[in-house]
Short mmCIF file of C-alpha atoms in Angstrom, two decimals:
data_model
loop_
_atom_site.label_atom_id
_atom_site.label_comp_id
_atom_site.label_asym_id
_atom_site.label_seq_id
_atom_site.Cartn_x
_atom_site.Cartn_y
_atom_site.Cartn_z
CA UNK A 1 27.05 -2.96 -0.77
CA UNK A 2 25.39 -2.54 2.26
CA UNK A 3 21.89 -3.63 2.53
CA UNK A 4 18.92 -0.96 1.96
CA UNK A 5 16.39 -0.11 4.44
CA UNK A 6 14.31 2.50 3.75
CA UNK A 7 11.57 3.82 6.08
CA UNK A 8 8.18 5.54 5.44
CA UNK A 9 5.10 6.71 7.64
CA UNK A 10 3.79 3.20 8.05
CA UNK A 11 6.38 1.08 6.60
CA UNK A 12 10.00 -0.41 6.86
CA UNK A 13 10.93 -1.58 3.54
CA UNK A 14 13.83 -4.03 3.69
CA UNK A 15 15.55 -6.69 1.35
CA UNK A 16 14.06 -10.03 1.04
CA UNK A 17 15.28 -13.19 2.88
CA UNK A 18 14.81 -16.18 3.85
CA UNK A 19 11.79 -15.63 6.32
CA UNK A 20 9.56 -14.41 3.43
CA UNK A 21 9.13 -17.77 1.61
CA UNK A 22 5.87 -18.22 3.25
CA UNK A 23 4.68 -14.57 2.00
CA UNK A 24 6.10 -15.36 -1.74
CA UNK A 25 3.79 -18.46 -0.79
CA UNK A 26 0.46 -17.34 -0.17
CA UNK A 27 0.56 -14.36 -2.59
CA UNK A 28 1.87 -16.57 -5.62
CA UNK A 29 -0.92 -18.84 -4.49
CA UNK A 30 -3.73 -16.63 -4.72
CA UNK A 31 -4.58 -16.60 -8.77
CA UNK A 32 -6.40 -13.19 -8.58
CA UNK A 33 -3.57 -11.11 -6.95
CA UNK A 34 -0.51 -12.91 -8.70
CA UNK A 35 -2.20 -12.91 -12.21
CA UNK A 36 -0.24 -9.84 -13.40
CA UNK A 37 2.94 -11.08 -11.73
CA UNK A 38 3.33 -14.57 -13.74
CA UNK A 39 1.02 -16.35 -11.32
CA UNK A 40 -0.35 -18.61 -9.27
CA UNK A 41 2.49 -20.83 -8.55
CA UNK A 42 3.25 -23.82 -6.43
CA UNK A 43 5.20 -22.87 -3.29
CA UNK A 44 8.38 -24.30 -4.88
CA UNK A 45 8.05 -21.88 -7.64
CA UNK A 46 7.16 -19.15 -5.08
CA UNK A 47 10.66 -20.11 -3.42
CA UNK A 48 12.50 -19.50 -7.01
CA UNK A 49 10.90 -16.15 -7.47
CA UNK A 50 12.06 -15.23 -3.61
CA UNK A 51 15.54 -16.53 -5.01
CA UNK A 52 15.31 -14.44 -8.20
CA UNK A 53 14.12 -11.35 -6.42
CA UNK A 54 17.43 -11.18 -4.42
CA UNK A 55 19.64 -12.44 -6.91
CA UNK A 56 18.02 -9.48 -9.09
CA UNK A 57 19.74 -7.20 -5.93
CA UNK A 58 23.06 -8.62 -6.52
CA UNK A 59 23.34 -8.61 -10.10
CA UNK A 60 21.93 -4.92 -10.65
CA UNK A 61 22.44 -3.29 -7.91
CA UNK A 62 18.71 -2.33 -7.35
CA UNK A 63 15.48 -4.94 -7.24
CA UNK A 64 12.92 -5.11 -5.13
CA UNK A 65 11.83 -4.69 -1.12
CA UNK A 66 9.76 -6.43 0.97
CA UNK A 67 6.83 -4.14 3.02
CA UNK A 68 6.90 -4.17 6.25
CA UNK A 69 4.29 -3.01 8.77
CA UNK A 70 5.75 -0.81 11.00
CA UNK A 71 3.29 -0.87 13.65
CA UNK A 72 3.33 -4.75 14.09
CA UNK A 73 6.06 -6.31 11.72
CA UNK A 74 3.36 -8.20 9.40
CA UNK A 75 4.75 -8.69 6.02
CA UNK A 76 2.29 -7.07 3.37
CA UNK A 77 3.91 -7.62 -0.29
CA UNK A 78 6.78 -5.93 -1.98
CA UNK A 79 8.07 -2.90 -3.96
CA UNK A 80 10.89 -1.47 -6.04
CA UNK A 81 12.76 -1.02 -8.96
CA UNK A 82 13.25 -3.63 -11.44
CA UNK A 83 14.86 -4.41 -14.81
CA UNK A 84 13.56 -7.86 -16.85
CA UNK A 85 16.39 -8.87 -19.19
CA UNK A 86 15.54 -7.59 -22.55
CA UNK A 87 12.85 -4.72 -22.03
CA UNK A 88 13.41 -0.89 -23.18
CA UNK A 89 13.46 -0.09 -19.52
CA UNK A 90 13.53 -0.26 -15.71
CA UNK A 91 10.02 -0.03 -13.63
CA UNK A 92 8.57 0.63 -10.65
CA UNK A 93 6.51 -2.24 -9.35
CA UNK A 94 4.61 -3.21 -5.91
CA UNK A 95 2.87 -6.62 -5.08
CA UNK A 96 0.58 -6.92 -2.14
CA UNK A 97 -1.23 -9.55 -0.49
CA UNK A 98 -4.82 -9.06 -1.04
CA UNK A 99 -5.73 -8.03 2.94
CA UNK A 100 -3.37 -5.26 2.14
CA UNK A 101 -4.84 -3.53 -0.89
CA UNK A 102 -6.99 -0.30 -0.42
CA UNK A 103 -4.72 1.20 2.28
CA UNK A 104 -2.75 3.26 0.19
CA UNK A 105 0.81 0.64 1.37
CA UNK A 106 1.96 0.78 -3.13
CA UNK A 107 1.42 4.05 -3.31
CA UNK A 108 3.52 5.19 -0.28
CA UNK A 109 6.18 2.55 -0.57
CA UNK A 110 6.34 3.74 -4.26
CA UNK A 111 7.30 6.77 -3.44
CA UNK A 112 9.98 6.02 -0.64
CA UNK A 113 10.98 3.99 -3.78
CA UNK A 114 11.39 6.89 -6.78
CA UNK A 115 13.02 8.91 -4.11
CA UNK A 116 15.55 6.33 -3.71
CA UNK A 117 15.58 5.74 -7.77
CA UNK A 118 16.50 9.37 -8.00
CA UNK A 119 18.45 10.70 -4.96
CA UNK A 120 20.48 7.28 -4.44
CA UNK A 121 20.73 5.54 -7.61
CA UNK A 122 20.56 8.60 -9.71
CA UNK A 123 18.56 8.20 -12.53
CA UNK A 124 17.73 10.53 -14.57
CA UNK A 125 14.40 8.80 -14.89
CA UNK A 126 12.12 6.73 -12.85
CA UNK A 127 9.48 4.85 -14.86
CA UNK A 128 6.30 2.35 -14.46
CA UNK A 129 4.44 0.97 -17.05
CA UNK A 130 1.71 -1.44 -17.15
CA UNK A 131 -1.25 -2.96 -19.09
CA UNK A 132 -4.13 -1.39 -20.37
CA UNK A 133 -6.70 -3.11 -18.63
CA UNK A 134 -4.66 -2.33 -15.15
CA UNK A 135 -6.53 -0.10 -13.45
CA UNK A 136 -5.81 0.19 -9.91
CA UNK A 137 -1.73 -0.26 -11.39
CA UNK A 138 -2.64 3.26 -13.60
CA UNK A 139 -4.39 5.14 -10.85
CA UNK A 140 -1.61 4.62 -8.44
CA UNK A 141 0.87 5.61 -11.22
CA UNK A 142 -1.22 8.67 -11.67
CA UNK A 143 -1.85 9.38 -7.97
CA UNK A 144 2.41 9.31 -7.70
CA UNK A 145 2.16 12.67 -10.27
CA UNK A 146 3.08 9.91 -13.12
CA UNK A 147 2.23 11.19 -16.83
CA UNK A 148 2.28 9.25 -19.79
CA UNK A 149 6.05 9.33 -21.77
CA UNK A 150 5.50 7.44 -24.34
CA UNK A 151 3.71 4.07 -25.54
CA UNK A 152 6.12 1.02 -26.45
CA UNK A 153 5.64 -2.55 -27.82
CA UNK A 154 7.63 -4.83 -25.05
CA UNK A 155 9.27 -8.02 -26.21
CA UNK A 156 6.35 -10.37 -24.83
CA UNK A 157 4.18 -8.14 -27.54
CA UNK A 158 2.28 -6.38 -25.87
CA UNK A 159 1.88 -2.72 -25.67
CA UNK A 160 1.84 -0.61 -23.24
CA UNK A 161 2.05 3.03 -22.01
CA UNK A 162 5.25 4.17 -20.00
CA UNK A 163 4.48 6.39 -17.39
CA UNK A 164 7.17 9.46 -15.60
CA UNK A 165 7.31 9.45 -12.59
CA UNK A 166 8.12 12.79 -10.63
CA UNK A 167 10.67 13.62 -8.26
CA UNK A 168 9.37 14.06 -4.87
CA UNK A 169 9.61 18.07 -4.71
CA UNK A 170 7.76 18.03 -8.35
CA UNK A 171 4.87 15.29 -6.36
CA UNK A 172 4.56 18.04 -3.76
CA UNK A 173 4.41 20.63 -6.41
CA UNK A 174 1.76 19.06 -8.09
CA UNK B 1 24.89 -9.25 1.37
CA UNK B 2 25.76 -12.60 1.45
CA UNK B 3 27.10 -14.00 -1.58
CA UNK B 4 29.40 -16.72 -3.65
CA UNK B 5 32.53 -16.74 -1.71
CA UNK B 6 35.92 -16.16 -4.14
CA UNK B 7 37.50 -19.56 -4.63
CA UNK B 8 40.92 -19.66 -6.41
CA UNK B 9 41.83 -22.76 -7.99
CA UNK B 10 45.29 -23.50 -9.79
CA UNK B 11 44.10 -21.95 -13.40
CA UNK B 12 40.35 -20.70 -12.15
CA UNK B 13 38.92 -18.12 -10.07
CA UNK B 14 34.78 -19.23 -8.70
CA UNK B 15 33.22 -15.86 -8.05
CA UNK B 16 29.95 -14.07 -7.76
CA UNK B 17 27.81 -14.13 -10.46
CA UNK B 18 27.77 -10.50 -12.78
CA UNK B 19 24.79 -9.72 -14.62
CA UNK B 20 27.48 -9.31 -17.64
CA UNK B 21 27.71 -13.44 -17.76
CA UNK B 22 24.53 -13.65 -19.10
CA UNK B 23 25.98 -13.27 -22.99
CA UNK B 24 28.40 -16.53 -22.19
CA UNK B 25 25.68 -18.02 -20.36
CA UNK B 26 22.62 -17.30 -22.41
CA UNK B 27 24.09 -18.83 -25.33
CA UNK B 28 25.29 -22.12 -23.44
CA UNK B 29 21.67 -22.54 -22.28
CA UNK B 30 19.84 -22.15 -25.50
CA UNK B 31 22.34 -24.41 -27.45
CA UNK B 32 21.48 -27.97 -28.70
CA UNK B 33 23.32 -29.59 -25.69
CA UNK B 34 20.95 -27.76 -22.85
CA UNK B 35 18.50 -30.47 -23.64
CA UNK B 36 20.46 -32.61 -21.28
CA UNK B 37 19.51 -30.33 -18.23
CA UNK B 38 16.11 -29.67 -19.37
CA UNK B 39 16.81 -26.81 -21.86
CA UNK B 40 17.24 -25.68 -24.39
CA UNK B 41 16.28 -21.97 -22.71
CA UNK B 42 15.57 -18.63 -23.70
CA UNK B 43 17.45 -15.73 -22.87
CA UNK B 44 14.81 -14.60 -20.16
CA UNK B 45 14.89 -18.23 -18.53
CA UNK B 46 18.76 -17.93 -18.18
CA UNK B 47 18.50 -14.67 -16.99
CA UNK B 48 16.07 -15.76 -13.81
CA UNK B 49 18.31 -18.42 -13.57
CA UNK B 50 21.23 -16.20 -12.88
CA UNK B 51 19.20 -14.18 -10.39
CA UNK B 52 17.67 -17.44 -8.65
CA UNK B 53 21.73 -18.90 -8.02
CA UNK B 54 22.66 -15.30 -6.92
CA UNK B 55 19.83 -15.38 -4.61
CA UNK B 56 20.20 -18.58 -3.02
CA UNK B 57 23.57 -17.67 -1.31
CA UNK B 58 21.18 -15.85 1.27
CA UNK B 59 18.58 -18.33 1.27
CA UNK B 60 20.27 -21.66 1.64
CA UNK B 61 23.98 -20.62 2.32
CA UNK B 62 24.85 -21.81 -0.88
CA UNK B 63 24.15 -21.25 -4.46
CA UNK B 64 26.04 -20.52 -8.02
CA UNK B 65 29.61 -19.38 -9.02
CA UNK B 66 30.78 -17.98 -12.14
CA UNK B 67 33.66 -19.49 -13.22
CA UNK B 68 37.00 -17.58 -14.71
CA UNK B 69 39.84 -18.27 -16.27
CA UNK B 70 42.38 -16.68 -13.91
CA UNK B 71 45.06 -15.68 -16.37
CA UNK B 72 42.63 -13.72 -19.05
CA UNK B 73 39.67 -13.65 -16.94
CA UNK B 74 37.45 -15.14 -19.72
CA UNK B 75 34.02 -16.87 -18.58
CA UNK B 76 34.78 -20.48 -18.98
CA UNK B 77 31.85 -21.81 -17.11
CA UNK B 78 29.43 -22.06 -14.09
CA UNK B 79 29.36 -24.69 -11.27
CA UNK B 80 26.71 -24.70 -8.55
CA UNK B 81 25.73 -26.09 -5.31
CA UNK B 82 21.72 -25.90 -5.56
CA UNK B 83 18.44 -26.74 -3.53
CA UNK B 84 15.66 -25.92 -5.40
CA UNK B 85 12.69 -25.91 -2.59
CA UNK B 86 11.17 -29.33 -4.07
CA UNK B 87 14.84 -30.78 -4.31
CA UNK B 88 15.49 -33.64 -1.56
CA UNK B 89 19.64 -32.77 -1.26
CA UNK B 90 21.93 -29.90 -2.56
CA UNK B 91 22.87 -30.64 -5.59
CA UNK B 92 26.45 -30.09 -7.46
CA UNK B 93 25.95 -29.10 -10.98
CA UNK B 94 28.83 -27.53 -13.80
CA UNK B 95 28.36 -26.56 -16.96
CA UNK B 96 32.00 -25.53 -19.49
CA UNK B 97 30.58 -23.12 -22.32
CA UNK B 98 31.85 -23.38 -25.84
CA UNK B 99 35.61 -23.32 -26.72
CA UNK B 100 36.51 -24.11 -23.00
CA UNK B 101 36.04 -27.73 -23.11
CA UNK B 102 38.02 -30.49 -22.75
CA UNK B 103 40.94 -28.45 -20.59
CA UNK B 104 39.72 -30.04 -17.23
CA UNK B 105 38.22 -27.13 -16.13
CA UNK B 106 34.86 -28.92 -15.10
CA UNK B 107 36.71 -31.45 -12.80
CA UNK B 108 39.09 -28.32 -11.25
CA UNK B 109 35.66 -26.30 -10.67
CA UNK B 110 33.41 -29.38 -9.43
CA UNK B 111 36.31 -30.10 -6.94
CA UNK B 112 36.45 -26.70 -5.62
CA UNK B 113 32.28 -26.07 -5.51
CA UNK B 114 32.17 -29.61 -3.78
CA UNK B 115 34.91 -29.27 -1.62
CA UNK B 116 33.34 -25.48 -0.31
CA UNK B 117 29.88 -27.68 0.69
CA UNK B 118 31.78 -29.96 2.51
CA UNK B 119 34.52 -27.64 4.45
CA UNK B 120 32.02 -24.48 5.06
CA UNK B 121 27.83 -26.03 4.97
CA UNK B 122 29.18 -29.28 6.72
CA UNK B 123 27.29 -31.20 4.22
CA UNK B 124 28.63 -34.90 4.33
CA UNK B 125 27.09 -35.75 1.06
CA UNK B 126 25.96 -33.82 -1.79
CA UNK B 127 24.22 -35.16 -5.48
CA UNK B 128 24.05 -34.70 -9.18
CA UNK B 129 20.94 -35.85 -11.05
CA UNK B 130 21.87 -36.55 -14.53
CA UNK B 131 19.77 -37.41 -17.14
CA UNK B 132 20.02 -41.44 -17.99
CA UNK B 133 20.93 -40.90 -21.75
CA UNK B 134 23.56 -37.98 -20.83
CA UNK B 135 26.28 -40.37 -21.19
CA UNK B 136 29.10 -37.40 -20.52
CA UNK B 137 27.81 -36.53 -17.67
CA UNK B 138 27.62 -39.76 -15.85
CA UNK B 139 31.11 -40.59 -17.24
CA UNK B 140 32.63 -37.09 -15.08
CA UNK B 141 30.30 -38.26 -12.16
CA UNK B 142 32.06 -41.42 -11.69
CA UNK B 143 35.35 -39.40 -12.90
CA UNK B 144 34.97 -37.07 -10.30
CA UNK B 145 34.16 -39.79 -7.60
CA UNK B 146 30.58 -39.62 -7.41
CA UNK B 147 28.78 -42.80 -7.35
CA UNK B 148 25.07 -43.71 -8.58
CA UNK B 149 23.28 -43.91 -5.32
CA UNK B 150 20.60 -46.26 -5.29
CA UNK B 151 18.10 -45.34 -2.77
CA UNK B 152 18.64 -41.52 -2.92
CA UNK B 153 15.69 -39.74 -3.94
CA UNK B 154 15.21 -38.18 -7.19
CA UNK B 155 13.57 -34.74 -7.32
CA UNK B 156 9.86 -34.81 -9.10
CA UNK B 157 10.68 -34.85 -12.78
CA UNK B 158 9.42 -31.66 -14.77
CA UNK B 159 6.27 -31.84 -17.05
CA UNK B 160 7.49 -34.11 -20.04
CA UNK B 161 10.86 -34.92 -18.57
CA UNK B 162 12.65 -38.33 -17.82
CA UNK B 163 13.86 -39.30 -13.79
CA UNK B 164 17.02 -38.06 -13.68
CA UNK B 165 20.35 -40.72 -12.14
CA UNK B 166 21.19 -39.70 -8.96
CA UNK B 167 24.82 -39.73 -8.06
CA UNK B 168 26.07 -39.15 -4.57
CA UNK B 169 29.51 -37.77 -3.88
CA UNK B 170 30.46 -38.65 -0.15
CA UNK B 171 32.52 -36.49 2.06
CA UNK B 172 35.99 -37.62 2.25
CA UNK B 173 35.56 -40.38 -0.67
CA UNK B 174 36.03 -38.27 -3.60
CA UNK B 175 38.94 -38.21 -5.95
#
């Protein structure tokens, strides 16, 4: 399989490596930002993630990129498409370092991202879902043209609503 | 990509993980046994355990294999060649699931993995911390030529875990 790049407006979005254990780093070590992502962790824990997030690559055939700025190289946070082992479905997820946030980065790597769910991988579906109490996680999923599906109880018990994601022609549309 | 290179022993085949070993795996890790490498696990544990050997191939240049019997291609087991971030050397670790034990296969696997570190990383030594009471484990150690290396540094023991042993297989020593 040869590696995906994708590019957007402001971004490249490319697999993650070696070079990005210092970004895993300082996002996993900030309490705030990592809260919904199963932190804050030590860096060594950080370094395991980095190591899961490829290995998720290789043994699915889709995971997660890392964000890119275009303009200057900085690495920002991450997005993609992601399965965890046991749960009804895939999702669409971004991270980003706390700098980042605000600049509209999740929303447009998100979309480079369901095009790529739909036109590459082929789904028939491309979905996000998130807590209740996410806010700034719902409005992006509704700013991407996402619309509620259905509401599920995951395997960690909580419930939550399962948002559709668009195409890109029905985003435009809308 | 990079990933696990293909190793072909006389009766086993060391390949890439598939996210279709986690059944095999899964229930190795949460059985009775996985207490002697800090288990037992859930499913989801196992499963980021999986992705975090996969993923190490492009990190470190090494990571974990999957390992098949060649003439039914039936998951016997998993070897690795691991650096955790907080882990002083790369470490060689195996694990035989259920109903595959006892046929050698750890020692044929072990050889290979350890062998791979030495030809293709250029490590000259490699380890394998081992629990003090895991008495079957320190017996392959020594079987396999490693020796308990006093001096070399254990890794940080997890929250409510003992020091492991460590045992150091040298290049060109082993059996």
């Amino acid at each position: 399989m040869t590696d995906p790049v994708l590019h957007t407006e402001r971004l490249t979005m490319r697999l993650p490596e070696a070079v990005d254990a210092g970004l895993y780093t300082e996002f996993f070590a900030d309490a705030e930002g990592s809260g919904n992502y199963g932190g804050p962790l030590r860096p060594d824990q950080a370094w395991r993630m980095l190591a899961q997030d490829i290995g998720h690559w290789h043994l699915k055939g889709f995971g997660k990129w890392i964000l890119e700025l275009r303009a200057t190289g900085q690495t920002i946070g991450g997005c993609g498409l992601v399965h965890p082992e046991g749960w009804p479905s895939h999702e669409l997820t971004w991270w980003l370092l706390h700098s980042a946030r605000g600049k509209g980065y999740a929303t447009e790597a998100s979309r480079a991202a369901i095009a790529y769910g739909y036109e590459t991988l082929g789904w028939e579906v491309v979905e996000t879902h998130m807590r209740d109490h996410n806010v700034p996680a719902r409005s992006i999923a509704k700013r991407l043209g996402g619309e509620i599906d259905r509401r599920e109880t995951f395997p960690d018990g909580v419930t939550r609503d399962i948002f559709r994601l668009p195409r890109r022609a029905e985003m435009a549309a809308s | 990509m990079i990933e696990a290179p293909v190793i072909e022993t006389e009766r086993l085949m060391l390949r890439p993980h598939r996210a279709d070993d986690l059944e095999a795996y899964a229930a190795f890790m949460a059985a009775d046994r996985a207490h002697y490498i800090g288990g037992p696990y859930s499913r989801d544990d196992t499963w980021d355990t999986l992705m975090a050997g996969a993923g190490e191939w492009v990190l470190s240049g090494h990571g974990a294999w999957a390992v098949e019997a060649r003439h039914d291609g039936a998951l016997a087991g998993r070897v690795n060649l691991s650096q955790p971030d907080k882990n002083p050397e790369p470490e060689l670790g195996w694990a035989v699931f259920d109903g595959f034990e006892g046929q050698g296969i750890a020692f044929e696997a072990a050889c290979a993995a350890r062998e791979s570190g030495f030809r293709t990383l250029g490590h000259d030594r490699s380890v394998s911390y081992i629990y003090p009471d895991n008495d079957r484990s320190t017996r392959f150690a020594e079987r396999i030529g490693a020796r308990p290396g006093p001096g070399a540094p254990a890794p940080e023991p997890e929250e409510g875990h003992l020091s492991c042993l460590v045992y150091v297989h040298h290049r060109g020593e082993m059996a």
